[in-house]
């Protein structure tokens, strides 16, 4: 039993799951975490769960400092809550966000 506890202690931590704040469906986890943007109030992930729907209509971002960004809106397929956006076209200073899933921290738990 002590050997099992030692193996568990040395094992990589389990991923933390992010859930929709509306219906608590899983939307992603820390295994695809890229970073959090504290200033923008979001976390960025490389991939998402099947419960995240992407609106294929591209829109121009209206957020301050994001002039020229084309985004697609992320929704929860369970409750239709808006979760954030995925950046498809960005100016050079925001290239680090391109093709990443950006979840608003107020829309997830």
PDB file of C-alpha atoms in Angstrom:
ATOM      1  CA  UNK A   1       0.000   0.000   0.000  1.00  0.00           C
ATOM      2  CA  UNK A   2       2.862   2.405   0.738  1.00  0.00           C
ATOM      3  CA  UNK A   3       4.296   1.739  -2.750  1.00  0.00           C
ATOM      4  CA  UNK A   4       0.953   2.687  -4.308  1.00  0.00           C
ATOM      5  CA  UNK A   5       0.881   5.940  -2.343  1.00  0.00           C
ATOM      6  CA  UNK A   6       4.433   6.764  -3.410  1.00  0.00           C
ATOM      7  CA  UNK A   7       3.554   6.113  -7.063  1.00  0.00           C
ATOM      8  CA  UNK A   8       0.502   8.373  -6.803  1.00  0.00           C
ATOM      9  CA  UNK A   9       2.573  11.116  -5.181  1.00  0.00           C
ATOM     10  CA  UNK A  10       5.099  10.982  -8.054  1.00  0.00           C
ATOM     11  CA  UNK A  11       2.454  10.835 -10.796  1.00  0.00           C
ATOM     12  CA  UNK A  12       1.529  13.857 -12.862  1.00  0.00           C
ATOM     13  CA  UNK A  13      -1.452  15.762 -11.444  1.00  0.00           C
ATOM     14  CA  UNK A  14      -4.848  15.039 -12.944  1.00  0.00           C
ATOM     15  CA  UNK A  15      -6.128  17.725 -15.307  1.00  0.00           C
ATOM     16  CA  UNK A  16      -8.539  20.286 -13.936  1.00  0.00           C
ATOM     17  CA  UNK A  17     -11.817  20.400 -15.850  1.00  0.00           C
ATOM     18  CA  UNK A  18     -13.430  23.672 -16.948  1.00  0.00           C
ATOM     19  CA  UNK A  19     -17.239  23.634 -17.032  1.00  0.00           C
ATOM     20  CA  UNK A  20     -19.925  25.870 -18.472  1.00  0.00           C
ATOM     21  CA  UNK A  21     -21.130  28.231 -15.736  1.00  0.00           C
ATOM     22  CA  UNK A  22     -24.694  27.806 -17.012  1.00  0.00           C
ATOM     23  CA  UNK A  23     -25.243  24.040 -17.185  1.00  0.00           C
ATOM     24  CA  UNK A  24     -21.927  22.684 -15.864  1.00  0.00           C
ATOM     25  CA  UNK A  25     -21.087  20.651 -18.964  1.00  0.00           C
ATOM     26  CA  UNK A  26     -17.348  20.145 -19.426  1.00  0.00           C
ATOM     27  CA  UNK A  27     -15.879  22.528 -22.004  1.00  0.00           C
ATOM     28  CA  UNK A  28     -12.154  21.766 -21.674  1.00  0.00           C
ATOM     29  CA  UNK A  29      -9.373  20.951 -19.264  1.00  0.00           C
ATOM     30  CA  UNK A  30      -5.901  22.021 -18.247  1.00  0.00           C
ATOM     31  CA  UNK A  31      -4.223  19.437 -20.497  1.00  0.00           C
ATOM     32  CA  UNK A  32      -4.878  21.831 -23.415  1.00  0.00           C
ATOM     33  CA  UNK A  33      -4.233  25.021 -21.414  1.00  0.00           C
ATOM     34  CA  UNK A  34      -1.974  27.557 -23.137  1.00  0.00           C
ATOM     35  CA  UNK A  35      -2.160  30.525 -20.728  1.00  0.00           C
ATOM     36  CA  UNK A  36      -4.506  32.907 -18.987  1.00  0.00           C
ATOM     37  CA  UNK A  37      -4.918  36.503 -20.033  1.00  0.00           C
ATOM     38  CA  UNK A  38      -5.652  38.274 -16.756  1.00  0.00           C
ATOM     39  CA  UNK A  39      -5.953  41.657 -18.433  1.00  0.00           C
ATOM     40  CA  UNK A  40      -8.482  40.311 -20.939  1.00  0.00           C
ATOM     41  CA  UNK A  41     -10.285  38.158 -18.382  1.00  0.00           C
ATOM     42  CA  UNK A  42      -9.930  34.908 -20.309  1.00  0.00           C
ATOM     43  CA  UNK A  43      -8.105  31.607 -20.530  1.00  0.00           C
ATOM     44  CA  UNK A  44      -6.791  30.197 -23.788  1.00  0.00           C
ATOM     45  CA  UNK A  45      -6.926  26.500 -24.699  1.00  0.00           C
ATOM     46  CA  UNK A  46      -5.622  24.561 -27.714  1.00  0.00           C
ATOM     47  CA  UNK A  47      -8.640  22.245 -27.836  1.00  0.00           C
ATOM     48  CA  UNK A  48     -12.120  21.969 -26.341  1.00  0.00           C
ATOM     49  CA  UNK A  49     -14.701  19.332 -25.423  1.00  0.00           C
ATOM     50  CA  UNK A  50     -17.440  18.215 -27.806  1.00  0.00           C
ATOM     51  CA  UNK A  51     -19.979  20.276 -25.838  1.00  0.00           C
ATOM     52  CA  UNK A  52     -18.483  23.513 -27.223  1.00  0.00           C
ATOM     53  CA  UNK A  53     -20.128  24.737 -30.420  1.00  0.00           C
ATOM     54  CA  UNK A  54     -18.455  27.230 -32.754  1.00  0.00           C
ATOM     55  CA  UNK A  55     -20.563  29.728 -34.688  1.00  0.00           C
ATOM     56  CA  UNK A  56     -19.066  29.610 -38.201  1.00  0.00           C
ATOM     57  CA  UNK A  57     -19.999  33.262 -38.837  1.00  0.00           C
ATOM     58  CA  UNK A  58     -16.892  35.402 -38.450  1.00  0.00           C
ATOM     59  CA  UNK A  59     -17.284  38.760 -36.796  1.00  0.00           C
ATOM     60  CA  UNK A  60     -14.982  41.704 -36.194  1.00  0.00           C
ATOM     61  CA  UNK A  61     -14.054  41.932 -32.507  1.00  0.00           C
ATOM     62  CA  UNK A  62     -15.318  45.057 -30.785  1.00  0.00           C
ATOM     63  CA  UNK A  63     -13.104  44.658 -27.718  1.00  0.00           C
ATOM     64  CA  UNK A  64     -10.642  47.478 -26.981  1.00  0.00           C
ATOM     65  CA  UNK A  65      -7.219  46.857 -28.493  1.00  0.00           C
ATOM     66  CA  UNK A  66      -8.494  44.157 -30.855  1.00  0.00           C
ATOM     67  CA  UNK A  67      -9.021  46.258 -33.960  1.00  0.00           C
ATOM     68  CA  UNK A  68      -8.702  43.993 -36.994  1.00  0.00           C
ATOM     69  CA  UNK A  69      -9.445  40.711 -35.189  1.00  0.00           C
ATOM     70  CA  UNK A  70     -11.855  38.266 -36.812  1.00  0.00           C
ATOM     71  CA  UNK A  71     -13.467  35.930 -34.295  1.00  0.00           C
ATOM     72  CA  UNK A  72     -15.972  33.084 -34.197  1.00  0.00           C
ATOM     73  CA  UNK A  73     -18.204  32.868 -31.119  1.00  0.00           C
ATOM     74  CA  UNK A  74     -18.040  29.852 -28.790  1.00  0.00           C
ATOM     75  CA  UNK A  75     -21.317  28.533 -27.326  1.00  0.00           C
ATOM     76  CA  UNK A  76     -22.262  25.764 -24.941  1.00  0.00           C
ATOM     77  CA  UNK A  77     -24.224  23.162 -26.901  1.00  0.00           C
ATOM     78  CA  UNK A  78     -26.223  22.340 -23.753  1.00  0.00           C
ATOM     79  CA  UNK A  79     -27.563  25.736 -22.668  1.00  0.00           C
ATOM     80  CA  UNK A  80     -26.485  28.038 -25.555  1.00  0.00           C
ATOM     81  CA  UNK A  81     -24.503  30.269 -23.175  1.00  0.00           C
ATOM     82  CA  UNK A  82     -21.836  32.354 -24.903  1.00  0.00           C
ATOM     83  CA  UNK A  83     -18.481  31.091 -23.628  1.00  0.00           C
ATOM     84  CA  UNK A  84     -15.976  33.200 -25.546  1.00  0.00           C
ATOM     85  CA  UNK A  85     -14.432  33.185 -29.000  1.00  0.00           C
ATOM     86  CA  UNK A  86     -11.803  31.664 -31.233  1.00  0.00           C
ATOM     87  CA  UNK A  87      -9.482  34.102 -32.988  1.00  0.00           C
ATOM     88  CA  UNK A  88      -9.197  33.397 -36.724  1.00  0.00           C
ATOM     89  CA  UNK A  89      -7.469  36.539 -37.987  1.00  0.00           C
ATOM     90  CA  UNK A  90      -5.345  38.796 -35.814  1.00  0.00           C
ATOM     91  CA  UNK A  91      -3.000  41.759 -36.170  1.00  0.00           C
ATOM     92  CA  UNK A  92       0.630  40.928 -35.500  1.00  0.00           C
ATOM     93  CA  UNK A  93       0.587  41.961 -31.820  1.00  0.00           C
ATOM     94  CA  UNK A  94      -2.200  39.434 -31.133  1.00  0.00           C
ATOM     95  CA  UNK A  95      -0.873  36.516 -33.209  1.00  0.00           C
ATOM     96  CA  UNK A  96      -0.382  34.503 -30.014  1.00  0.00           C
ATOM     97  CA  UNK A  97      -4.215  34.222 -29.773  1.00  0.00           C
ATOM     98  CA  UNK A  98      -4.774  32.975 -33.339  1.00  0.00           C
ATOM     99  CA  UNK A  99      -6.658  29.656 -33.563  1.00  0.00           C
ATOM    100  CA  UNK A 100      -6.869  29.354 -29.777  1.00  0.00           C
ATOM    101  CA  UNK A 101     -10.110  28.969 -27.861  1.00  0.00           C
ATOM    102  CA  UNK A 102     -10.539  31.980 -25.593  1.00  0.00           C
ATOM    103  CA  UNK A 103     -13.002  31.403 -22.740  1.00  0.00           C
ATOM    104  CA  UNK A 104     -14.320  34.344 -20.722  1.00  0.00           C
ATOM    105  CA  UNK A 105     -13.584  33.541 -17.092  1.00  0.00           C
ATOM    106  CA  UNK A 106     -17.127  34.658 -16.130  1.00  0.00           C
ATOM    107  CA  UNK A 107     -18.645  31.988 -18.398  1.00  0.00           C
ATOM    108  CA  UNK A 108     -16.798  28.967 -16.978  1.00  0.00           C
ATOM    109  CA  UNK A 109     -16.146  27.332 -13.621  1.00  0.00           C
TER     110      UNK A 109
END
